[in-house]
mmCIF file of C-alpha atoms and ligand atoms in Angstrom:
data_model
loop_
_atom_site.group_PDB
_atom_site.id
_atom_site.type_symbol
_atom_site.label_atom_id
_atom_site.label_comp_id
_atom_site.label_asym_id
_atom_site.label_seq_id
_atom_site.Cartn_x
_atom_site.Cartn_y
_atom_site.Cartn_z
ATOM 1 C CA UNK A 1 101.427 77.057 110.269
ATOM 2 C CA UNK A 2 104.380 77.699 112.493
ATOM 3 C CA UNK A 3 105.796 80.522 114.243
ATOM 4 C CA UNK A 4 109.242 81.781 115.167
ATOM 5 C CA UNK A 5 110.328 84.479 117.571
ATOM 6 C CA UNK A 6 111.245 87.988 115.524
ATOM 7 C CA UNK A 7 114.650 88.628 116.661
ATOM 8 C CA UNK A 8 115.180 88.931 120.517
ATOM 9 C CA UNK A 9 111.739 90.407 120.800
ATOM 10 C CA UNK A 10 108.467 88.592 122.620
ATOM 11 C CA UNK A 11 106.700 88.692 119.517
ATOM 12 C CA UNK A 12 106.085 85.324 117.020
ATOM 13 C CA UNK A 13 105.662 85.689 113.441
ATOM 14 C CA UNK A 14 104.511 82.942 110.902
ATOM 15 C CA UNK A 15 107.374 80.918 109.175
ATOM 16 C CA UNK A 16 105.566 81.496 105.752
ATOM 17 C CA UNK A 17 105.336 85.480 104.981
ATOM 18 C CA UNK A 18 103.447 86.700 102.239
ATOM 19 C CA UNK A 19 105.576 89.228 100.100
ATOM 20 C CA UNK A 20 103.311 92.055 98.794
ATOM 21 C CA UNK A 21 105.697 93.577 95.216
ATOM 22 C CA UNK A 22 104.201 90.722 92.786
ATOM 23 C CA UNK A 23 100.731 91.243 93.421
ATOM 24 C CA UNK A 24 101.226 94.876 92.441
ATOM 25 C CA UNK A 25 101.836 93.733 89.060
ATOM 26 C CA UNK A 26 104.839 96.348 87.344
ATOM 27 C CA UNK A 27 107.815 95.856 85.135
ATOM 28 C CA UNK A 28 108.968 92.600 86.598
ATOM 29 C CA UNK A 29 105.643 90.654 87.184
ATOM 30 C CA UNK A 30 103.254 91.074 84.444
ATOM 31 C CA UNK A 31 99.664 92.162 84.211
ATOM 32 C CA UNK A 32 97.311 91.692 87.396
ATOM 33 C CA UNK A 33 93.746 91.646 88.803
ATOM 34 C CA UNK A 34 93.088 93.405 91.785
ATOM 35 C CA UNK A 35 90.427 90.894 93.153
ATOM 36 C CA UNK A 36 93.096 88.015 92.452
ATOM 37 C CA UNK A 37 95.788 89.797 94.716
ATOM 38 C CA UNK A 38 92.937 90.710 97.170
ATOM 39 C CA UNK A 39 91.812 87.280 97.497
ATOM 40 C CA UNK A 40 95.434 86.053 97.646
ATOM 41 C CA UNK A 41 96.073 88.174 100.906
ATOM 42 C CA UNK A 42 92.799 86.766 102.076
ATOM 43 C CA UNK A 43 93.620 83.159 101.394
ATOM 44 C CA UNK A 44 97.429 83.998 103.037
ATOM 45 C CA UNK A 45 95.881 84.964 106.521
ATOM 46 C CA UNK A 46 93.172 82.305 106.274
ATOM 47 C CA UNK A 47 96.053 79.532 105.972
ATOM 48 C CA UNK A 48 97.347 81.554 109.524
ATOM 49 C CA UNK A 49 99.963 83.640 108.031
ATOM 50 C CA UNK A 50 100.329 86.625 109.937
ATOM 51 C CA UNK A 51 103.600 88.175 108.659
ATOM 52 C CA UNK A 52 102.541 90.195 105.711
ATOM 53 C CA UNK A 53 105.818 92.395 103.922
ATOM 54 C CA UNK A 54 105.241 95.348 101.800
ATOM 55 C CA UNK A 55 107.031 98.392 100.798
ATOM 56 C CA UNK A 56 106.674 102.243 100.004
ATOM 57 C CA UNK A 57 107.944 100.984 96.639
ATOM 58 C CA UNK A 58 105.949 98.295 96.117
ATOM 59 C CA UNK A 59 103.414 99.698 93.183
ATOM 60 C CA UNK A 60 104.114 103.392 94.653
ATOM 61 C CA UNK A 61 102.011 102.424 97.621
ATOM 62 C CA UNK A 62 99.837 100.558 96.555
ATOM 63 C CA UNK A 63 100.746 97.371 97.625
ATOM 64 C CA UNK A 64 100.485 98.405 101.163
ATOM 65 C CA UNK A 65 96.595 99.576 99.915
ATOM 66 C CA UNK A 66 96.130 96.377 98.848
ATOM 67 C CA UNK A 67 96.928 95.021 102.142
ATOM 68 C CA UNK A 68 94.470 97.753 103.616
ATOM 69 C CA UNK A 69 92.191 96.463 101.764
ATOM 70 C CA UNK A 70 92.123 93.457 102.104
ATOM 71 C CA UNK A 71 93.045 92.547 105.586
ATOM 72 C CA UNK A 72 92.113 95.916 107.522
ATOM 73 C CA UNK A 73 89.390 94.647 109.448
ATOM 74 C CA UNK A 74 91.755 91.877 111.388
ATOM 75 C CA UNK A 75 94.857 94.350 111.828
ATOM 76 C CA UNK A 76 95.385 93.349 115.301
ATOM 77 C CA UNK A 77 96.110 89.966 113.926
ATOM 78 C CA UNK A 78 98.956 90.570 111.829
ATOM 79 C CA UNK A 79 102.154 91.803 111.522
ATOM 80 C CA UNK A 80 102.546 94.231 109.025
ATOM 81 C CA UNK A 81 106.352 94.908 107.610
ATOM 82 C CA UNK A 82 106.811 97.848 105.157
ATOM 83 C CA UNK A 83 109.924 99.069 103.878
ATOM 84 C CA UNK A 84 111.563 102.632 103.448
ATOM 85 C CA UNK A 85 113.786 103.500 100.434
ATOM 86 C CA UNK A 86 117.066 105.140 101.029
ATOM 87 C CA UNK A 87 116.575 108.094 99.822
ATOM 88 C CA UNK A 88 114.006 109.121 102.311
ATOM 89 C CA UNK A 89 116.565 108.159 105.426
ATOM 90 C CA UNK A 90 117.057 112.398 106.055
ATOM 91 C CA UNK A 91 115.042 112.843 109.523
ATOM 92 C CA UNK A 92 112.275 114.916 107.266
ATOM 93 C CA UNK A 93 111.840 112.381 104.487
ATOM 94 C CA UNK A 94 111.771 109.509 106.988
ATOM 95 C CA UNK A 95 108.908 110.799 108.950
ATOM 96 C CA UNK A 96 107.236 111.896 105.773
ATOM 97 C CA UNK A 97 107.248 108.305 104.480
ATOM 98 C CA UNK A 98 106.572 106.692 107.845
ATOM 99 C CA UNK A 99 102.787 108.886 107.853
ATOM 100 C CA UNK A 100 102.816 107.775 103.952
ATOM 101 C CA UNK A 101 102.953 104.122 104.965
ATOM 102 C CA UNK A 102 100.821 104.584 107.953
ATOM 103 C CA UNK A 103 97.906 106.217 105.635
ATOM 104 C CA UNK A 104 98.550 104.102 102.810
ATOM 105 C CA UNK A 105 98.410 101.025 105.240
ATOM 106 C CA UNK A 106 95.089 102.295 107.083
ATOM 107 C CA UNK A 107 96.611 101.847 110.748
ATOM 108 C CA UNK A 108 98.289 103.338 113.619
ATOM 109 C CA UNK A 109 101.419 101.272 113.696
ATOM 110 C CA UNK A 110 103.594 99.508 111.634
ATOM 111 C CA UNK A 111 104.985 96.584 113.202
ATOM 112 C CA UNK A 112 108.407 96.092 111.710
ATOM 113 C CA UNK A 113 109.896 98.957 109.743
ATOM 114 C CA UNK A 114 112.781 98.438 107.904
ATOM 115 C CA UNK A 115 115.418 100.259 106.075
ATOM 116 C CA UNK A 116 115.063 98.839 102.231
ATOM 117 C CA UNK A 117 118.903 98.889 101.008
ATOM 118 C CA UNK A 118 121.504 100.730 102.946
ATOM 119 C CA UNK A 119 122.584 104.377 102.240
ATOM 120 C CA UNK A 120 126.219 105.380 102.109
ATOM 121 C CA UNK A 121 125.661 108.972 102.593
ATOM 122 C CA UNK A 122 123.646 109.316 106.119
ATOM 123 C CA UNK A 123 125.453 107.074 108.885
ATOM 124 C CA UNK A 124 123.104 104.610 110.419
ATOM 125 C CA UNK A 125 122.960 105.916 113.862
ATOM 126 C CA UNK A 126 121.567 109.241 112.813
ATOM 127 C CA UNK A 127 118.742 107.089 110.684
ATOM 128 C CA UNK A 128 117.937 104.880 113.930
ATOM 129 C CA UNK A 129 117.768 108.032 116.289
ATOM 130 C CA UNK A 130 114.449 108.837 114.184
ATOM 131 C CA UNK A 131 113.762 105.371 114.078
ATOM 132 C CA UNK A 132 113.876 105.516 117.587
ATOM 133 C CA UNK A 133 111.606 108.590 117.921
ATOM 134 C CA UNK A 134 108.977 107.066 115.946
ATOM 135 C CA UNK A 135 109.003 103.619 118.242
ATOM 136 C CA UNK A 136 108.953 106.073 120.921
ATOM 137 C CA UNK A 137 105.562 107.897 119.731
ATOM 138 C CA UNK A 138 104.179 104.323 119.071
ATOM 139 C CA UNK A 139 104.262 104.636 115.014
ATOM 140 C CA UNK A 140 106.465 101.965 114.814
ATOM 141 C CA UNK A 141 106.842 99.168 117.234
ATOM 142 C CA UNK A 142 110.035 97.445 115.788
ATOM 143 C CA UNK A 143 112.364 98.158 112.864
ATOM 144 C CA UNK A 144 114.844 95.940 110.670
ATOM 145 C CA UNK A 145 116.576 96.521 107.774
ATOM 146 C CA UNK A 146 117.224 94.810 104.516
ATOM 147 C CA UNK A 147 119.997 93.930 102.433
ATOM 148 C CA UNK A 148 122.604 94.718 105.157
ATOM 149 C CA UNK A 149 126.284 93.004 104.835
ATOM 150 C CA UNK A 150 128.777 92.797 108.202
ATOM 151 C CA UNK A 151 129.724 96.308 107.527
ATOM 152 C CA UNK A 152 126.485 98.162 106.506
ATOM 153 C CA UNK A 153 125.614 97.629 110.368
ATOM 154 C CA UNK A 154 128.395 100.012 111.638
ATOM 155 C CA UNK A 155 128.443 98.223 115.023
ATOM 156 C CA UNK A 156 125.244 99.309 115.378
ATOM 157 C CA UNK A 157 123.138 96.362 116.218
ATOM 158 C CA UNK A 158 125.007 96.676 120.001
ATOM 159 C CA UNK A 159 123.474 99.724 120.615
ATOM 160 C CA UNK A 160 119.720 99.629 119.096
ATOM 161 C CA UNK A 161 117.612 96.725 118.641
ATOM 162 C CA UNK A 162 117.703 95.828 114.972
ATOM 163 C CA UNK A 163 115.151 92.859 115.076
ATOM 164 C CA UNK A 164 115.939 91.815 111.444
ATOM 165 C CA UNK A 165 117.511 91.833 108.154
ATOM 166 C CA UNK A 166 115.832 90.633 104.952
ATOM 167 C CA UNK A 167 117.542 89.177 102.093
ATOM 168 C CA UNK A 168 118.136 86.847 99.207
ATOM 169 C CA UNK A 169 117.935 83.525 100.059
ATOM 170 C CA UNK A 170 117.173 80.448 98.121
ATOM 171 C CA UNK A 171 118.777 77.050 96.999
ATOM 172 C CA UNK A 172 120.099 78.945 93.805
ATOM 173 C CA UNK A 173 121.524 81.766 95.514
ATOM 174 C CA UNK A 174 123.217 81.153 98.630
ATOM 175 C CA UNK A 175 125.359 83.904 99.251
ATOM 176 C CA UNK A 176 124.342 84.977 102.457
ATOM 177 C CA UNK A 177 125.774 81.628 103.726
ATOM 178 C CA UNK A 178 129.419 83.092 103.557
ATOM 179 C CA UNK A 179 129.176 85.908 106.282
ATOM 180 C CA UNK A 180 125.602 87.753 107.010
ATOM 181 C CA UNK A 181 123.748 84.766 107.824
ATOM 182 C CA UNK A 182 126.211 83.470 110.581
ATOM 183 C CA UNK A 183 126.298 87.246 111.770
ATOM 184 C CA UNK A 184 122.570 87.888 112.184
ATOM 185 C CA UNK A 185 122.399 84.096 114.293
ATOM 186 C CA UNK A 186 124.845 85.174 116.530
ATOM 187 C CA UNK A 187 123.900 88.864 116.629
ATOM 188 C CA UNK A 188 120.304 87.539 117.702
ATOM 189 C CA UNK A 189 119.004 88.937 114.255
ATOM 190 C CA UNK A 190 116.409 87.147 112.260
ATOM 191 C CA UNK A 191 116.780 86.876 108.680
ATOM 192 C CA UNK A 192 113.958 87.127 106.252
ATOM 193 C CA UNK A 193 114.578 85.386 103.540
ATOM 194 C CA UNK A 194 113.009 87.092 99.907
ATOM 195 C CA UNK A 195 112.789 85.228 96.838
ATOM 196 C CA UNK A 196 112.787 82.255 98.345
ATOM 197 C CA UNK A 197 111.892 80.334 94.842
ATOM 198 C CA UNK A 198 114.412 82.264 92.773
ATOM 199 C CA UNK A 199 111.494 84.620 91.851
ATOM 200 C CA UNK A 200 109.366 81.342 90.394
ATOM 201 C CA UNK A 201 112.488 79.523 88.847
ATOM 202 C CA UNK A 202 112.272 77.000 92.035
ATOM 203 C CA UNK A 203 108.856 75.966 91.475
ATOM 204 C CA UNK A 204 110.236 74.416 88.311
ATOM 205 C CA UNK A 205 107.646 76.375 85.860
ATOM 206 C CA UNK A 206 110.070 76.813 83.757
ATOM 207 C CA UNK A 207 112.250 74.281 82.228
ATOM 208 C CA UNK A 208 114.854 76.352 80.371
ATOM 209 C CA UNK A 209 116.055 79.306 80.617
ATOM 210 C CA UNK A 210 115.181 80.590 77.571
ATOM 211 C CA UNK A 211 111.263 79.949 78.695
ATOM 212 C CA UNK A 212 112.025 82.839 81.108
ATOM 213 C CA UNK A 213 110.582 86.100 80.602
ATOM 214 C CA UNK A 214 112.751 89.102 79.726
ATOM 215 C CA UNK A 215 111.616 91.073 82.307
ATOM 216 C CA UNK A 216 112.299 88.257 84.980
ATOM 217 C CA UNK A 217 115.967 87.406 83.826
ATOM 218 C CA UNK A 218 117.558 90.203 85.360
ATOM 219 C CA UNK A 219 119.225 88.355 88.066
ATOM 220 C CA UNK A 220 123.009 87.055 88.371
ATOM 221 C CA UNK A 221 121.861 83.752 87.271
ATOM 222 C CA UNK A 222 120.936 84.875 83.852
ATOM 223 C CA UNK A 223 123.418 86.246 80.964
ATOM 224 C CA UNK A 224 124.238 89.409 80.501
ATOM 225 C CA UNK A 225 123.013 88.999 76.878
ATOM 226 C CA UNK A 226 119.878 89.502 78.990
ATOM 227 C CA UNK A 227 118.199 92.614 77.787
ATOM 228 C CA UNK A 228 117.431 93.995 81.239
ATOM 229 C CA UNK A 229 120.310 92.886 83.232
ATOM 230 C CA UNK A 230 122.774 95.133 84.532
ATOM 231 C CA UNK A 231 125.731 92.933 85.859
ATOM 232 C CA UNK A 232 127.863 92.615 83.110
ATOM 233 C CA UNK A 233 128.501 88.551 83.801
ATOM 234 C CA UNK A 234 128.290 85.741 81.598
ATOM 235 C CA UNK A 235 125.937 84.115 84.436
ATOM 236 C CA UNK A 236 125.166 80.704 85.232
ATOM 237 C CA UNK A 237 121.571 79.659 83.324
ATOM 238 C CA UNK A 238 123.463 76.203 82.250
ATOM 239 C CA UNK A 239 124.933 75.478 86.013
ATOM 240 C CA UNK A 240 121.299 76.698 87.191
ATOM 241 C CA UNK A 241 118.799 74.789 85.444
ATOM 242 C CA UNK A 242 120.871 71.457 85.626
ATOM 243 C CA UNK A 243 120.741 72.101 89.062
ATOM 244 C CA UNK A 244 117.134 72.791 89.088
ATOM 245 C CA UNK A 245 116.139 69.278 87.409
ATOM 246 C CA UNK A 246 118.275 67.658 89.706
ATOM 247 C CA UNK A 247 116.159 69.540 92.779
ATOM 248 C CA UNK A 248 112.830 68.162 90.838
ATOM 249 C CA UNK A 249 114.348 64.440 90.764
ATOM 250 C CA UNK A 250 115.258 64.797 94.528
ATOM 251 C CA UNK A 251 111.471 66.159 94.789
ATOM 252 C CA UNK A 252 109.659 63.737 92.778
ATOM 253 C CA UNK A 253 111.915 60.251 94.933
ATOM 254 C CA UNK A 254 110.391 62.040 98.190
ATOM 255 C CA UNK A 255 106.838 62.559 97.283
ATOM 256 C CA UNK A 256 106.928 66.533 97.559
ATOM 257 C CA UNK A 257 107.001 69.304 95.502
ATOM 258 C CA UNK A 258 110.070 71.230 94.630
ATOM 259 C CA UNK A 259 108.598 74.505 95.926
ATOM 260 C CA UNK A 260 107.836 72.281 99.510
ATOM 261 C CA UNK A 261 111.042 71.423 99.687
ATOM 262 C CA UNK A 262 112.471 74.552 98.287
ATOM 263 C CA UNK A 263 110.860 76.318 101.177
ATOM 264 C CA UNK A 264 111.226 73.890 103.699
ATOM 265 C CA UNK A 265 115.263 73.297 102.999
ATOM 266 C CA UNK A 266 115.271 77.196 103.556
ATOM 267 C CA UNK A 267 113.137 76.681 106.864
ATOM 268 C CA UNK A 268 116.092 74.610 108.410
ATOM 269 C CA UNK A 269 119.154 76.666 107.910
ATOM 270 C CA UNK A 270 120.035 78.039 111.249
ATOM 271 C CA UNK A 271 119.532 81.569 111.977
ATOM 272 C CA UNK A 272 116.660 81.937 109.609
ATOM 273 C CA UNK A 273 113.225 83.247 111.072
ATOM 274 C CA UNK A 274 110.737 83.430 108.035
ATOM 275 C CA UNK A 275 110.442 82.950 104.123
ATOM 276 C CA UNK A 276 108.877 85.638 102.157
ATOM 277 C CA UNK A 277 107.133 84.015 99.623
ATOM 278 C CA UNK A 278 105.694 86.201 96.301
ATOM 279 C CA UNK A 279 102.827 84.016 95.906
ATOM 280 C CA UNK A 280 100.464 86.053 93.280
ATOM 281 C CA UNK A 281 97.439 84.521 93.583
ATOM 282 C CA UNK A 282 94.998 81.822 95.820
ATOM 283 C CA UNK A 283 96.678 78.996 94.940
ATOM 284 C CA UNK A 284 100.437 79.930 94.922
ATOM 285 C CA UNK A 285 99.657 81.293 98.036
ATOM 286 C CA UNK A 286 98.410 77.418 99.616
ATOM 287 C CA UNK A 287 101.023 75.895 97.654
ATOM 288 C CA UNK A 288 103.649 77.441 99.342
ATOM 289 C CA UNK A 289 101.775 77.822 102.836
ATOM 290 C CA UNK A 290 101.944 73.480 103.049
ATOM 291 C CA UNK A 291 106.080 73.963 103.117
ATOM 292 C CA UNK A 292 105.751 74.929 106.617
ATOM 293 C CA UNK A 293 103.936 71.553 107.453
ATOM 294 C CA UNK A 294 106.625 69.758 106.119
ATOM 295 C CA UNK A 295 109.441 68.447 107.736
ATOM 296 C CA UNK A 296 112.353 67.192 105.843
ATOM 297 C CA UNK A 297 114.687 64.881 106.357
ATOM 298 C CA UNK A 298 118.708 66.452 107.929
ATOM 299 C CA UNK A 299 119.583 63.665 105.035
ATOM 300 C CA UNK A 300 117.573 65.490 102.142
ATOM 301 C CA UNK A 301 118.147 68.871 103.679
ATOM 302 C CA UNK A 302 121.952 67.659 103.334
ATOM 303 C CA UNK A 303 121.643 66.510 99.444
ATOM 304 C CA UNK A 304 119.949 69.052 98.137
ATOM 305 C CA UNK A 305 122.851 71.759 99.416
ATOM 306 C CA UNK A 306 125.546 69.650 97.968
ATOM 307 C CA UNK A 307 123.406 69.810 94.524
ATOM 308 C CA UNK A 308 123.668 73.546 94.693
ATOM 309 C CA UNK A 309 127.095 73.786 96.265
ATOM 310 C CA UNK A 310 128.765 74.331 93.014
ATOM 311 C CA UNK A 311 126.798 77.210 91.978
ATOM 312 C CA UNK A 312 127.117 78.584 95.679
ATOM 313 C CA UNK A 313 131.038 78.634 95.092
ATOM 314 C CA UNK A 314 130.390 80.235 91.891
ATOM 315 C CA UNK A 315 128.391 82.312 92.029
ATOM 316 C CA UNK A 316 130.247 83.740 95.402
ATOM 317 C CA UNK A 317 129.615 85.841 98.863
ATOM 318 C CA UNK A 318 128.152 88.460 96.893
ATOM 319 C CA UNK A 319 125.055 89.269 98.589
ATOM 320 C CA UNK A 320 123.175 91.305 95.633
ATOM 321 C CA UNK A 321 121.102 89.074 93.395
ATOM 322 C CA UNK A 322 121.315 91.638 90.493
ATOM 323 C CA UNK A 323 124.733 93.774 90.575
ATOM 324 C CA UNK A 324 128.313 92.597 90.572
ATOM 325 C CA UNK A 325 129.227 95.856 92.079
ATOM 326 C CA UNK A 326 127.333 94.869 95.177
ATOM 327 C CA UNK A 327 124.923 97.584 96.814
ATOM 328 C CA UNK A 328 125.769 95.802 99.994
ATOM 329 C CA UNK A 329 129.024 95.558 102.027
HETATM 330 N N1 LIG B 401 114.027 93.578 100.480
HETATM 331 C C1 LIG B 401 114.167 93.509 99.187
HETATM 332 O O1 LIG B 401 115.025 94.169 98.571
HETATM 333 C C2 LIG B 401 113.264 92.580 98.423
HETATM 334 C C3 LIG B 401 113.559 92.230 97.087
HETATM 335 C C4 LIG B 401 112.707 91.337 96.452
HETATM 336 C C5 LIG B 401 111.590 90.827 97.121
HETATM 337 N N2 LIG B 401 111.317 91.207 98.402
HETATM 338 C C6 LIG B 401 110.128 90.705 99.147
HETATM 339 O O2 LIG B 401 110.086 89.302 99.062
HETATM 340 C C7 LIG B 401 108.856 88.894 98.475
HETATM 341 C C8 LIG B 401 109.058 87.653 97.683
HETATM 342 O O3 LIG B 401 110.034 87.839 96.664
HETATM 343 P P1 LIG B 401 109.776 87.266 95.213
HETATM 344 O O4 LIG B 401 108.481 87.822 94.726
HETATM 345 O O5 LIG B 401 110.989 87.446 94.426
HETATM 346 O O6 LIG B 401 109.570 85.730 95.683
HETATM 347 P P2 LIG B 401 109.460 84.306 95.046
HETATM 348 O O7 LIG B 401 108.475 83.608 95.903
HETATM 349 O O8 LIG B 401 110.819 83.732 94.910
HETATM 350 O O9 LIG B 401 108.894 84.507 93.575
HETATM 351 C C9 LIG B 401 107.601 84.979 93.382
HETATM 352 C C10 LIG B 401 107.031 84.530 92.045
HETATM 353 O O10 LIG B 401 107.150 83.148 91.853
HETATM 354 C C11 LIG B 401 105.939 82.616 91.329
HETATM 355 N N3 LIG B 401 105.376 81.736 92.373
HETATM 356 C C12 LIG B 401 105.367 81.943 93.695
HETATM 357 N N4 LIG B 401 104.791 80.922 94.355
HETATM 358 C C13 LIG B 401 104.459 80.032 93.418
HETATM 359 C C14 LIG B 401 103.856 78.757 93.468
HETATM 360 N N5 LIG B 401 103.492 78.200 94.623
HETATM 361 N N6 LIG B 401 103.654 78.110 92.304
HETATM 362 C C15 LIG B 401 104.027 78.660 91.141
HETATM 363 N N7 LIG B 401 104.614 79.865 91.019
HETATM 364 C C16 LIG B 401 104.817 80.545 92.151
HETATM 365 C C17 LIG B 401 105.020 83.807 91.032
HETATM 366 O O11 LIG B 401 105.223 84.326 89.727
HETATM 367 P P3 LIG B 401 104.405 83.928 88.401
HETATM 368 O O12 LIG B 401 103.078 83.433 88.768
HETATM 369 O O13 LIG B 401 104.377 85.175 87.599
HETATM 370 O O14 LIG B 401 105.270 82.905 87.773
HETATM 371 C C18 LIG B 401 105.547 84.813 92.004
HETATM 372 O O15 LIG B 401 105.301 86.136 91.644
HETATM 373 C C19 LIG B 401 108.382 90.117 97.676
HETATM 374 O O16 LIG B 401 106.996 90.086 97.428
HETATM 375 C C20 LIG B 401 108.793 91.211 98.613
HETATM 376 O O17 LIG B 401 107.850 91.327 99.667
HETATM 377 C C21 LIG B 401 112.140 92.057 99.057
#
């Protein structure tokens, strides 16, 4: 495993995070076992993983149990991340849902908390004055937020130490490329990157997009003949999946897999820190851990972004994977 520096702080996380929503199993994800995500977090932190992400969300807490669980007895080892949803940025709510995490999580601290989407209503600095209060009384020892555009920062990130910003990030959906990502590199800002395999499309499981579940094909990529999306766009499956087989082909010449190289192309764009990867189970979880062993060639990293610079252009510097109005600005 490898390890970058968070932000401009003195602390190193693993490259390869383990993202906690899909092994609550809801809505999106399907059915799952409890021992199967338990042993997943296990295997995660045996492969030397130590950037774990979770969310008050995530399963209504109990993803951050699960974590707990799991990995309670090393705690000084890793570097927990949970999230806080908008609604709960009022200086009551947040501390209400800071002690919720903190139980829910089994610990003293949270390493990294981070604002889940922005809200319009309560200006930022009043939100990082309690965030501030909390780092002060040793709760939290960093925070970040998530899904932030240029302007969602308010100038802020000169004034308080905003260590990251987590977003979507893959070889399908490359939006961030247009503004944020330059931003955060020169703001000193590490991005987390989620979805990192297009929620499971770039570990070429499926082969059309009509093999995709329902429930999964809510993003921008998919039609809005999609029963769950809420875009309103004809999408891009067609422009998607021929990009996709051309990824496997450029896979399959260089002897990897095209979730390895998925990752790893992710691993050297500039300015980002870590991939958050949704692995579900054991072996999703070493599958994707390898990516960070791998290095790439600049000339591959180079071929597989022109194979997905078309759909870049198209689909556009809209940051939010499933709205066209975007929730970030
Ligand atoms: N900040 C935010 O707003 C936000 C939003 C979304 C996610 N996140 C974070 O980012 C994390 C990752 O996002 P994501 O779950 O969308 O990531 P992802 O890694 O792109 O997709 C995860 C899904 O892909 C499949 N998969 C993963 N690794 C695989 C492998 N090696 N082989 C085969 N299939 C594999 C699994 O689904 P199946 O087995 O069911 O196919 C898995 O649930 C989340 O857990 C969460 O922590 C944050």
């Amino acid at each position: 495993m490898l390890y970058r520096r968070l932000g401009k702080t003195t602390k190193t996380v693993s490259v390869v995070a383990m993202g906690g929503w899909s092994i609550v199993g809801d809505f999106t994800w399907g059915r799952q076992e409890k021992r199967t995500s338990l042993e997943a977090l296990q295997t995660a932190y045996e492969c030397g993983i130590t950037l774990f992400d979770t969310a008050e969300s995530y399963g209504d807490g109990l993803s951050e149990q699960l974590l707990a669980e799991a990995l309670g007895r090393v705690r000084e080892k890793i570097f927990i991340a949970t999230k806080v949803l908008p609604g709960n940025f009022s200086s009551e709510k947040l501390k209400a849902s800071c002690e919720r995490s903190l139980k829910n999580l089994r610990t003293e601290w949270i390493d990294l908390y981070q604002l889940h989407w922005p809200n319009r209503e309560i200006p930022l600095r009043q939100t990082l004055d309690i965030l501030e209060e909390l780092k002060s009384q040793g709760k939290i020892r960093h925070y970040g937020v998530s899904n932030f555009g240029l302007k969602d920062f308010s100038g802020c990130h000169q004034s308080y130490e905003i260590v990251s910003n987590q977003l979507a990030y893959n070889l399908l959906f490359r939006a961030i490329e247009f503004e944020i990502l330059p931003f955060c590199q020169q703001a000193g800002i590490s991005v987390l990157c989620y979805s990192p395999l297009m929620q499971g499309l770039l570990t070429g499981k499926f082969k059309t997009a009509d093999q995709v579940p329902e429930e999964r094909a809510r993003t921008r990529i998919f039609s809005s003949h999609r029963r769950y999306t809420r875009h309103g766009q004809p999408g891009m499956e067609k422009e998607a999946f021929a990009a996709i087989d051309r990824l496997r082909e450029l896979a399959e010449k260089t002897g990897y897999t095209l979730t390895e190289i998925s990752l790893a192309w992710l691993l050297a764009q500039n300015g980002v820190t870590a991939v958050i990867v949704g692995g579900r189970n054991k072996e999703q979880i070493l599958a994707s851990a390898k990516a960070a062993e791998i290095n790439i060639s600049p000339e591959l990293v180079s071929l597989l972004s022109e194979t997905t610079e078309p759909l870049k252009k198209k689909l556009g510097p809209n940051p939010d994977m499933w709205q066209s109005n975007s929730r970030i600005s």
